[in-house]
Coordinates of C-alpha atoms in Angstrom, one line a residue:
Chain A
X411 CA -15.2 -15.5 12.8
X412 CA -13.6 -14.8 16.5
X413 CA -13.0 -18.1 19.1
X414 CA -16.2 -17.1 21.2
X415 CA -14.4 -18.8 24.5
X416 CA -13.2 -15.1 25.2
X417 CA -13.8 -11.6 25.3
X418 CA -12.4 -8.7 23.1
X419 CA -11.6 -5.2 23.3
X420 CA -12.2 -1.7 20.2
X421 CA -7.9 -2.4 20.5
X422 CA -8.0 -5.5 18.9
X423 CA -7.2 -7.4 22.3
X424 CA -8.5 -10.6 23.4
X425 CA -9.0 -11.8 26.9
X426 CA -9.8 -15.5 28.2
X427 CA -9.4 -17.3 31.8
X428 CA -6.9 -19.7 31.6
X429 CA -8.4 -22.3 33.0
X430 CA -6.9 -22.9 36.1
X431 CA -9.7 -21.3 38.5
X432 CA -6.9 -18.9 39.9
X433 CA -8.2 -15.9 37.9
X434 CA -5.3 -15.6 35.5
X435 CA -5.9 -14.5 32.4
X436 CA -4.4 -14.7 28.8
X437 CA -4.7 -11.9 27.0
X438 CA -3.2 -11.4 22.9
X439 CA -4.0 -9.6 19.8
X440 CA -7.1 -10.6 17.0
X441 CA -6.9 -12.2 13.5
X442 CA -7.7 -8.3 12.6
X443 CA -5.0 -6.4 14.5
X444 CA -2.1 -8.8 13.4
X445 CA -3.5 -8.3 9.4
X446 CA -3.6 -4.9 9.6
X447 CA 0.2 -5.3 11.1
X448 CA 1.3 -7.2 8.6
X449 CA 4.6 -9.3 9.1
X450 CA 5.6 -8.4 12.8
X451 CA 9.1 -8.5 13.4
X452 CA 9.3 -6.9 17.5
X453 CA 7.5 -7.2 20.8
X454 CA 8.4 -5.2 23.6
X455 CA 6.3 -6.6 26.4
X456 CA 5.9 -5.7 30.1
X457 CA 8.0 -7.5 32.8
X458 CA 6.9 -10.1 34.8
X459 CA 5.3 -8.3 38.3
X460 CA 4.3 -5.2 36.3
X461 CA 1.1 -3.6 37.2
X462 CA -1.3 -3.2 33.8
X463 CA -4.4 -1.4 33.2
X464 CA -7.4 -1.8 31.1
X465 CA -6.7 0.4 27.9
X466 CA -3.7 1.3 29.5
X467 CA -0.5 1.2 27.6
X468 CA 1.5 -2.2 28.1
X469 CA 3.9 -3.0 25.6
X470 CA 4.8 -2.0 21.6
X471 CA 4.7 -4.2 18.5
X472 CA 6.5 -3.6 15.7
X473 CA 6.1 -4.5 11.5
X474 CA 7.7 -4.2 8.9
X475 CA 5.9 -0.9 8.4
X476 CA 5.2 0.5 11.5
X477 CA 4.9 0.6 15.4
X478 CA 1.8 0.0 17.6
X479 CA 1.1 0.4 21.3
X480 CA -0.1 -2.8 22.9
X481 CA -3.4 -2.1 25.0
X482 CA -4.3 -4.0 28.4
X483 CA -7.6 -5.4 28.1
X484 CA -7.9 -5.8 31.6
X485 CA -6.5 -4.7 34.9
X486 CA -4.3 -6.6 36.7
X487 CA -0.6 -8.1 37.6
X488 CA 1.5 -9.9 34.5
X489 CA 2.6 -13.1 35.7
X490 CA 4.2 -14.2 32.4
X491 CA 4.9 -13.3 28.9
X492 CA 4.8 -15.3 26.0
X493 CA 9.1 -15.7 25.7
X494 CA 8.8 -17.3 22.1
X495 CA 8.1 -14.0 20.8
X496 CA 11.1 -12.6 21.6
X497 CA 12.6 -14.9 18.9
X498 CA 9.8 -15.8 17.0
X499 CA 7.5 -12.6 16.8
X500 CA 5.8 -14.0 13.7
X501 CA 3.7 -16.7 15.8
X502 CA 1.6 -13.7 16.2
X503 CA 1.0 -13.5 12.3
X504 CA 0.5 -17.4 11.8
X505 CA -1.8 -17.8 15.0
X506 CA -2.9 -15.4 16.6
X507 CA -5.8 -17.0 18.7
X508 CA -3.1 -19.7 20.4
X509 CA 0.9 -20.3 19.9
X510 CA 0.9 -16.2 19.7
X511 CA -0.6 -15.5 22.8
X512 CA 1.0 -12.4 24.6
X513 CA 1.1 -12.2 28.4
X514 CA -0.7 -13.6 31.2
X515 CA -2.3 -11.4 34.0
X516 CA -3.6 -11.7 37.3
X517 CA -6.7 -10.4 37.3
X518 CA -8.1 -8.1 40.2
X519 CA -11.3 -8.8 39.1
X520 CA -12.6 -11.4 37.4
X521 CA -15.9 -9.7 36.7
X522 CA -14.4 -7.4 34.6
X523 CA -14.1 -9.6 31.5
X524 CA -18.6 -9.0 31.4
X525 CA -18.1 -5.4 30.3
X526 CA -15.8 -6.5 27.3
X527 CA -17.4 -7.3 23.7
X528 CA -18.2 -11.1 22.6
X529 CA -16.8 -12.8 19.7
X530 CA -20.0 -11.6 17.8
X531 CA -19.7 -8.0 19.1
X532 CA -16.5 -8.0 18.2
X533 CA -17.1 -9.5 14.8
X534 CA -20.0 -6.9 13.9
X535 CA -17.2 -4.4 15.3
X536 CA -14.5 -4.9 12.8
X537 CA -17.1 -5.3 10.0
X538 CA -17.7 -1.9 10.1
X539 CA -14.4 -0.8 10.2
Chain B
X37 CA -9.4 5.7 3.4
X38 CA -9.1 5.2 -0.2
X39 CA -10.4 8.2 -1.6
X40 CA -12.7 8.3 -4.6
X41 CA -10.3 11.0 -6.1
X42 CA -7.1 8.8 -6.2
X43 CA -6.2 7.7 -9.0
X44 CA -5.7 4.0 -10.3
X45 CA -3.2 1.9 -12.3
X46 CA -4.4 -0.3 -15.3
X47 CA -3.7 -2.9 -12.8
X48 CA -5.8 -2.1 -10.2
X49 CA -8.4 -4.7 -10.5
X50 CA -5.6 -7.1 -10.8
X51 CA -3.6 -6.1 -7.7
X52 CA -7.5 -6.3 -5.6
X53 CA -7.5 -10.0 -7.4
X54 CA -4.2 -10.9 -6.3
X55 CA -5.1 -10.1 -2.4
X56 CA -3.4 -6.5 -2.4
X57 CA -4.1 -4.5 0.2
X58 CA -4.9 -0.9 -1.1
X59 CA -3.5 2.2 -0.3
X60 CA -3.2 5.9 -0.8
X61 CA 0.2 6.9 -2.3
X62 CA 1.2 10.3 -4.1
X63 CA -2.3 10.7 -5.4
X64 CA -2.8 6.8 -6.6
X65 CA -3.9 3.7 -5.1
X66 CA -1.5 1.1 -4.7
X67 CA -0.8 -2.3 -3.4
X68 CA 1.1 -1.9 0.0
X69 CA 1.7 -5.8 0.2
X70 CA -0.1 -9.0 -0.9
X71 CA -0.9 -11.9 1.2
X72 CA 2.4 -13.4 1.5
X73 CA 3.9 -10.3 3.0
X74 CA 6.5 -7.9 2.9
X75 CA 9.6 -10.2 4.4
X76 CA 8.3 -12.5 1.8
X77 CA 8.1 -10.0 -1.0
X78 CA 11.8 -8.4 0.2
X79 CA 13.4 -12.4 0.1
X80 CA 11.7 -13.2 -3.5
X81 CA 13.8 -9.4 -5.0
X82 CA 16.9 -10.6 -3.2
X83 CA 16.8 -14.0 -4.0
X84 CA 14.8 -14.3 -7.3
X85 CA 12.5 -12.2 -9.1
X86 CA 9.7 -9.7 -7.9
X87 CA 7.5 -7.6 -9.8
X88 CA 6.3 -4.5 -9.5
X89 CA 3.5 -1.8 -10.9
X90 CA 4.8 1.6 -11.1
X91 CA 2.6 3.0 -13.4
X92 CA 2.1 5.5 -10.6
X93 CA 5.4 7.0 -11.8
X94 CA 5.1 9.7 -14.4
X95 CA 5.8 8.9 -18.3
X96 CA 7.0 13.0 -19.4
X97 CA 8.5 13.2 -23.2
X98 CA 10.5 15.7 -24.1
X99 CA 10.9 15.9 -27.8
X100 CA 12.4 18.9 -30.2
X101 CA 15.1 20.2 -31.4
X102 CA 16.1 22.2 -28.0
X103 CA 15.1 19.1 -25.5
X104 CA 18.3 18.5 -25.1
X105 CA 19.1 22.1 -24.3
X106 CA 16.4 22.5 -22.1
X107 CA 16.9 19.2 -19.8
X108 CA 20.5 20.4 -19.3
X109 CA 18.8 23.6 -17.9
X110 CA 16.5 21.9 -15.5
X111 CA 18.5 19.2 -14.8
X112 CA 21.5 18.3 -12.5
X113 CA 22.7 15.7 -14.9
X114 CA 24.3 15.8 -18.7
X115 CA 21.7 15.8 -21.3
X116 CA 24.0 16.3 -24.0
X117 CA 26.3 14.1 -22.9
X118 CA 24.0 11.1 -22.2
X119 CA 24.2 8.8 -25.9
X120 CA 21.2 7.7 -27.5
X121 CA 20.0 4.2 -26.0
X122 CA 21.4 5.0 -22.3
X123 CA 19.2 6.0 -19.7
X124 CA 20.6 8.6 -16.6
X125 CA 19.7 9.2 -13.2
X126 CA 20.0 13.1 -11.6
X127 CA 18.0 15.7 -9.9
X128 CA 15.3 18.5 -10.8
X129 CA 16.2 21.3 -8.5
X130 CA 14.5 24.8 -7.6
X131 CA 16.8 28.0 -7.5
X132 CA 17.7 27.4 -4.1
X133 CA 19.0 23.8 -4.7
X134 CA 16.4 22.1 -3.5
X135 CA 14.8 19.1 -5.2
X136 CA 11.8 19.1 -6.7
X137 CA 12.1 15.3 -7.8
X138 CA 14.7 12.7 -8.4
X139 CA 14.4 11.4 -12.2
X140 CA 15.8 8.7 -14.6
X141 CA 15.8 9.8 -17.9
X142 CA 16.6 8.1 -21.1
X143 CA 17.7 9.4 -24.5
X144 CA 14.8 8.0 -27.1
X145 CA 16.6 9.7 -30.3
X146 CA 18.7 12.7 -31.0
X147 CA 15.8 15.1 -30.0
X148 CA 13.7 12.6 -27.9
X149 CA 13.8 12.0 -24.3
X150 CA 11.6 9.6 -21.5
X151 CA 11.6 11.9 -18.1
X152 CA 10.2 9.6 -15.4
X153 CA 9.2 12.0 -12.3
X154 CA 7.7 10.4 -8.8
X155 CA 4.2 9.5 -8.5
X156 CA 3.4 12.4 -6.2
X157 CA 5.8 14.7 -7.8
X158 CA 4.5 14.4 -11.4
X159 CA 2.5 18.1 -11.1
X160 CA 5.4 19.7 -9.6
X161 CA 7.3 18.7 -12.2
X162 CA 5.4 19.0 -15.1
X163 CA 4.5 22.8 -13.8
X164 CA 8.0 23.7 -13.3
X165 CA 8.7 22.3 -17.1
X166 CA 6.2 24.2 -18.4
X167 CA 7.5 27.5 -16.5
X168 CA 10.7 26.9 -18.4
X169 CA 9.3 25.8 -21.4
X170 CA 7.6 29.2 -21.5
X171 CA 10.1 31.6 -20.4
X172 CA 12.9 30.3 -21.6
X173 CA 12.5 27.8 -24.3
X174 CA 9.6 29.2 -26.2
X175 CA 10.4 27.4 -29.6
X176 CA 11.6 23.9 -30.1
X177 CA 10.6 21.5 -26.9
X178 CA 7.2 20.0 -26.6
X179 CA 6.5 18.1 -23.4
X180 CA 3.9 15.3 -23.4
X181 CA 2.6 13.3 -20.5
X182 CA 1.5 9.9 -21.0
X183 CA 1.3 8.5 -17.7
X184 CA -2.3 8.0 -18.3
X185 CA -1.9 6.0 -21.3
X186 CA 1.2 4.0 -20.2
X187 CA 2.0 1.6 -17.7
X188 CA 5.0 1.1 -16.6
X189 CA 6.4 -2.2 -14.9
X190 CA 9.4 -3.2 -12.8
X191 CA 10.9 -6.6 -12.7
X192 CA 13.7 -7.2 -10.2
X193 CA 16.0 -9.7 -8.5
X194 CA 19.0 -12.1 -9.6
X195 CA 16.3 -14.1 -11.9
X196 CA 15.4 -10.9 -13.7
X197 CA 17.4 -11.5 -16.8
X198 CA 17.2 -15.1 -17.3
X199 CA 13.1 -14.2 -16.9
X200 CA 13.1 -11.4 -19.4
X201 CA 14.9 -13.4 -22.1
X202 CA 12.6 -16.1 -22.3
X203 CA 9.3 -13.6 -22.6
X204 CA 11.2 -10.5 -24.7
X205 CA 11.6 -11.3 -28.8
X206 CA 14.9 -10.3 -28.3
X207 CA 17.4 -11.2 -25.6
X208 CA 18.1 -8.3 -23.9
X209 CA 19.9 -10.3 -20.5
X210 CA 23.6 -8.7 -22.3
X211 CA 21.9 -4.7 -21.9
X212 CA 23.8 -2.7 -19.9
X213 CA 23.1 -1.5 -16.7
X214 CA 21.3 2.2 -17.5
X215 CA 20.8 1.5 -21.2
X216 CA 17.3 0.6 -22.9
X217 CA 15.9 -1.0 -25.7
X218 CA 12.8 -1.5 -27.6
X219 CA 11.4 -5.2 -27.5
X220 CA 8.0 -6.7 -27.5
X221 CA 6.1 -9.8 -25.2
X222 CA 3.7 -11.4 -26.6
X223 CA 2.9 -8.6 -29.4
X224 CA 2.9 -5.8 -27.3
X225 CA 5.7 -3.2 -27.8
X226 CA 7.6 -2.3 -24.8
X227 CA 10.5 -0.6 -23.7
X228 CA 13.0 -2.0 -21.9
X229 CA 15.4 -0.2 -19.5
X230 CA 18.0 -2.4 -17.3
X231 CA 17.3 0.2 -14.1
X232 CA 15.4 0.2 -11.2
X233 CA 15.2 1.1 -7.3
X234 CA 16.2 -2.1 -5.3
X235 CA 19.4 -2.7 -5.3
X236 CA 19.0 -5.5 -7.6
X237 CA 19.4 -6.6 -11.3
X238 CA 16.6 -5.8 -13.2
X239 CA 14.2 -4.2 -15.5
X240 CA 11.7 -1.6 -15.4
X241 CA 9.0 -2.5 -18.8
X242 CA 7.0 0.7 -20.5
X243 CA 4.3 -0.7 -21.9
X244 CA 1.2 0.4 -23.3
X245 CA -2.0 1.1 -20.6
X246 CA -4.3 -1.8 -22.7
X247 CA -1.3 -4.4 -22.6
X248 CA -0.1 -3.4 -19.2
X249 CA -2.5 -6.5 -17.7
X250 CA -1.4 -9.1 -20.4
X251 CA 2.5 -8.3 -19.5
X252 CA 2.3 -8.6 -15.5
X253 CA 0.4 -11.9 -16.1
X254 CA 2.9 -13.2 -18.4
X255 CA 5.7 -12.1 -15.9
X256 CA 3.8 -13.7 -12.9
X257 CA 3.2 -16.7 -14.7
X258 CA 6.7 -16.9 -15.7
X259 CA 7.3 -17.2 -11.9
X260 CA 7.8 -13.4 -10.9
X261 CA 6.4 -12.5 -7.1
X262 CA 4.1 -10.0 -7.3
X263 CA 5.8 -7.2 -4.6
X264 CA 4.1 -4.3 -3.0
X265 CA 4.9 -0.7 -1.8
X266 CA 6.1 -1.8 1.4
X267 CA 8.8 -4.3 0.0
X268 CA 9.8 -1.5 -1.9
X269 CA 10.3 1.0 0.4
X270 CA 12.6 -1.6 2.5
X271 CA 14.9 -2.9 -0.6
X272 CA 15.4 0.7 -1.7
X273 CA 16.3 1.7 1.7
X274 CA 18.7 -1.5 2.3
X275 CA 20.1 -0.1 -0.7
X276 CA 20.9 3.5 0.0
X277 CA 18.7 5.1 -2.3
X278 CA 17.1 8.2 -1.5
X279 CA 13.3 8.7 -1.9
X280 CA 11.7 11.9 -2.3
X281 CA 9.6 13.4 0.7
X282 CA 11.8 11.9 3.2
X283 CA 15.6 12.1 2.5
X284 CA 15.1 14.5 0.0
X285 CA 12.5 17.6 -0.8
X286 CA 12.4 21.3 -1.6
X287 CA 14.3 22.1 1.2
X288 CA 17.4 20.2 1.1
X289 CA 20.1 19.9 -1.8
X290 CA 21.6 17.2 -3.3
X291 CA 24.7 17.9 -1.9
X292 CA 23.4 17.2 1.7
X293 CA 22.0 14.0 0.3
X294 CA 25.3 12.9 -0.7
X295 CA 24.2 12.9 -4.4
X296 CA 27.3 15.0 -5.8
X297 CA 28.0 12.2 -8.1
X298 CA 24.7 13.1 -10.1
X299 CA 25.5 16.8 -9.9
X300 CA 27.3 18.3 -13.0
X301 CA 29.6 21.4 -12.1
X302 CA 30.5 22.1 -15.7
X303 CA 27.7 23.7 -17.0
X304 CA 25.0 26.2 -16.0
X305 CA 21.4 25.0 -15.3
X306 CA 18.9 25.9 -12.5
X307 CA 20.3 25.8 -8.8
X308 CA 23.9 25.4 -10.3
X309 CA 25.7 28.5 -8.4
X310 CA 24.2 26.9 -4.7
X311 CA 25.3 23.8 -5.8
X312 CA 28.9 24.8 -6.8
X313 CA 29.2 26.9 -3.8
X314 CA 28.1 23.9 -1.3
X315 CA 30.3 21.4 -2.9
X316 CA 33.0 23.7 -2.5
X317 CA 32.6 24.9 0.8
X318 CA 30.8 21.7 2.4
X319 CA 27.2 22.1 4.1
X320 CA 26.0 22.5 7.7
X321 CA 24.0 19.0 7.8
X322 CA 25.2 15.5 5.4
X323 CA 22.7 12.7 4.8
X324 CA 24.2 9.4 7.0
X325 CA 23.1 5.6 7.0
X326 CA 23.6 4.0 10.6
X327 CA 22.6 0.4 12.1
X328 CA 21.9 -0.6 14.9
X329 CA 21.6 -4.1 16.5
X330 CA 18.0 -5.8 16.6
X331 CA 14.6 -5.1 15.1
X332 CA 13.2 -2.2 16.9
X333 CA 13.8 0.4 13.8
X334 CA 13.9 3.8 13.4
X335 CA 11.5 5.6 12.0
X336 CA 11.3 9.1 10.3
X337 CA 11.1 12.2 12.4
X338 CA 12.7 10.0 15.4
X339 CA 15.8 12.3 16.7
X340 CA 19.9 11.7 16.9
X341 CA 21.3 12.7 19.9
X342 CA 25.2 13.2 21.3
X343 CA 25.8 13.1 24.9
X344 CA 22.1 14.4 25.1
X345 CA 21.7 17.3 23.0
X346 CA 19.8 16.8 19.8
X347 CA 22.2 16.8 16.4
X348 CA 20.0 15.3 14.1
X349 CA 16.8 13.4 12.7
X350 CA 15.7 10.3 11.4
X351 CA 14.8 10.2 7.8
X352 CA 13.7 6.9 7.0
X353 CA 14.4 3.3 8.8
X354 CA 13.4 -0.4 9.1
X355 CA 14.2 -3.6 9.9
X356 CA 16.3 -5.1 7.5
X357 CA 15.4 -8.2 6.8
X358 CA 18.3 -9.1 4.0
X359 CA 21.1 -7.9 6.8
X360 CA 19.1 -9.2 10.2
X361 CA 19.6 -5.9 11.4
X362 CA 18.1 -2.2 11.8
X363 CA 18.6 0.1 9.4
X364 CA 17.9 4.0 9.0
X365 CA 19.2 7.1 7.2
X366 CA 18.9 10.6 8.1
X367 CA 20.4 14.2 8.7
X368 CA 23.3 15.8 11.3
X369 CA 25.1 18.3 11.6
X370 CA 28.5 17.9 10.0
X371 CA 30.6 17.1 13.1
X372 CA 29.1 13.9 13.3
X373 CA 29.2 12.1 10.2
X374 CA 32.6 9.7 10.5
X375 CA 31.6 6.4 9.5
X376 CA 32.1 4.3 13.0
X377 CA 31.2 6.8 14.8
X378 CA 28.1 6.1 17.8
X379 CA 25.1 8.0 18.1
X380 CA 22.2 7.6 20.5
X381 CA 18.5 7.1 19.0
X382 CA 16.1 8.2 20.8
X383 CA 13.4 5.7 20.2
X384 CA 10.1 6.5 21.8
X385 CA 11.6 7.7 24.8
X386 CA 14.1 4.6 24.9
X387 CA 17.8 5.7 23.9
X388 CA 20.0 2.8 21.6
X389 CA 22.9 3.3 20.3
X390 CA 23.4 3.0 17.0
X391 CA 27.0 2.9 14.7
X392 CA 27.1 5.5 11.5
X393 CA 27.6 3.5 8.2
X394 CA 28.8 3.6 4.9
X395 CA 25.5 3.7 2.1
X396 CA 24.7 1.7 0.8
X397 CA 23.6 -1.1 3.4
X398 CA 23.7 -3.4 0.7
X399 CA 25.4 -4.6 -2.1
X400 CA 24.4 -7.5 -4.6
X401 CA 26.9 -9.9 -5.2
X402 CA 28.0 -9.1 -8.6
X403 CA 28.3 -11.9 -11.4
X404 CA 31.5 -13.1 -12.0

């Protein structure tokens, strides 16, 4: 089962407020995507400033057997990345949902987190994959 | 995804057990990883001792009074030459040169071989056999594939040997490197060959399709790491060793590949004259390894550039865990194959520089 304290895109993002009230947003990938990866050994992640868009290319991550693109889930201005991943990529593999969190973005709009699925859409979702 | 046509291993049910993830490979389905990973499953080879199904790999014998005759025809390597109980590695080429599969083959008896042929490659090769068979060697060689009957099993790493002696009725730790010998575990016959495709010390276990279950659990109980697909596409790579489809296929020769050392010039056989010509007079492109610093690997069909212009492509690559490093082989054009020399990799869009290497990447410390 998917945290349901945040939303989730078909890419295998998730997308939660921070909490701080300043419409930031923390955005990674699922329990599914990192899986399917398999042991991730590279990240190359947007700059801090960078513009990103939802479903728009931000970022590659590498496994042992292949390379992904990184989707945004959201649109927006990255404010930080997750640095430990530079070094320690596999925090993605052990926990996905917290230490393995990607970037943070400053959201344009807050109210676009209601047009992304729920933990149980995105459940039913990968089920049927 | 999986496709109802593949075929499966004797192991099958065991590898979905075990947590193996299932893919499509060269007509079969087979375990790409289990849960503990790929890093994990490369580490447990180079450290101690992995095991793998390759029953996917084809089980040809070759048996009559000509076999020898006629493997020296279709193959690059020594048939008569090879003694009974030693085992050879070489090519199968077309007229042209090119390979139609990379084999080890071991001498059984004076008119008895084992021909093992690639997973994907095993109809290729048994129809190309069977052209010869019937133009040229009419009388005298039989071929029979047992691949569906058979299973065959690799154990590898530095704890190979001390693992095989205390299962095998007979020691077989002292076997030579490319030499065989028949043994049994538990009751079920096997043989034994000391080869394999890592880079390691190890074994690679015929046994029969109905005991083929019994003998992986005794060597995963015995402490062997069940390894995946994946683990062995990196260890092979780390150690220089060509595999078909990528480094080498019907289109390229083994001289390209850098494979002259399993290339006999002293006698005739299929694709001989193109061979002899190209070792003699050198050809246009030569199989290189390179490195270069970090994780972001190259992958196949990525391009090789000098000062901007394209010069070559990527055959295979990774991340090498073993050497903390990336890793790739592929193809240029002559005039840039000194080891030492830079290159640019043109990674996605994203140019690194990478350094051109000796193969293989890897050596295993050898017992002293």
């Amino acid at each position: 089962m998917s945290p349901d304290d945040r939303k989730y895109t078909e890419e295998h993002e998730w997308v939660m407020i921070d909490g701080s009230d300043d419409g930031t947003a923390i955005a990674g990938i699922t329990e599914y995507a990192q899986d399917q990866l398999g042991d991730i050994v590279f990240f190359e992640l947007p700059k801090i400033g960078d513009s990103v868009a939802h479903l728009g290319k931000m970022g590659e991550v590498e496994s042992v057997k292949a390379v992904s693109d990184l989707f945004s889930p959201i649109n927006g201005t990255v404010t930080e990345i997750n640095e430990k991943l530079l070094d320690h990529p596999e925090l993605v593999n052990e926990d996905p949902f917290g230490e393995g969190w990607i970037i943070k973005v400053a959201m344009a709009d807050v109210t676009e987190l209601d047009s992304l699925m729920s933990s149980q859409d995105y459940d039913t979702f990968i089920a049927g994959l | 995804m999986l496709s109802e046509y593949n075929l499966k291993t004797a192991l099958y049910d065991t590898h979905v057990t075990l947590g193996g993830r299932m893919v499509p490979f060269g007509g079969w389905d087979m375990p790409v990883q289990y849960p503990n990973g790929i890093l994990a499953e490369v580490a447990a080879v180079r450290t101690a001792t992995g095991i793998f199904d390759v029953s996917h790999m084809g089980r040809l014998y070759l048996s009559g009074p000509t076999a020898t005759e006629f493997l020296d025809w279709v193959l690059t390597g020594s048939a008569t030459s090879l003694r009974v109980g030693r085992a050879r590695y070489c090519l199968i080429c077309n007229e042209n040169g090119g390979v139609i599969d990379d084999t080890i083959f071991y001498r059984l008896a004076q008119d008895r071989y084992l021909l093992i042929p690639n997973a994907g490659n095993r109809p290729a090769v048994v129809a190309w056999f069977q052209k010869w068979l019937d133009e040229r060697f009419t009388y005298g060689c039989t071929m029979e594939d047992v691949t569906d009957t058979t299973g065959l099993l690799a154990l590898q790493g530095p704890g190979a040997a001390t693992a095989i002696d205390k299962i095998t009725n007979k020691p077989l730790s002292e076997m030579r490197p490319f030499s065989w010998s028949e043994s049994a575990i538990q009751d079920a016959p096997v043989l034994v060959g000391r080869t394999g495709y890592t880079g390691e010390d190890g074994f690679e276990i015929l046994v029969q399709g109905d005991d083929a279950t019994k003998v992986w659990t005794i060597l995963t109980d015995s402490g062997a790491a069940p390894c995946g697909l994946g683990a062995r596409d990196v260890l092979r790579l780390e150690a220089g060793l060509p595999l078909h489809g990528h480094e080498i296929d019907e289109e390229t020769t083994p001289i390209e590949a850098g494979l002259e050392r399993f290339v006999r010039f002293d006698k005739e056989y299929v694709g001989f004259e193109i061979l002899k010509n190209q070792q003699e007079n050198g050809t246009p492109k030569k199989l290189i390894g390179f490195t270069l610093p970090g994780r972001s690997a190259p992958r196949a069909g990525y391009s090789l550039l000098q000062q901007g212009k394209t010069i070559g492509t990527v055959t295979s690559g990774s991340y090498s865990p073993t050497l903390d490093t990336s890793i790739g082989m592929g193809y240029v054009f002559n005039d840039y194959v000194a080891s030492g020399a830079n290159l640019d990799l043109d990674i996605r869009g994203r140019i690194s520089q990478v350094t051109v290497t000796d193969l293989p990447f890897y050596n295993r410390p050898r017992r002293t």
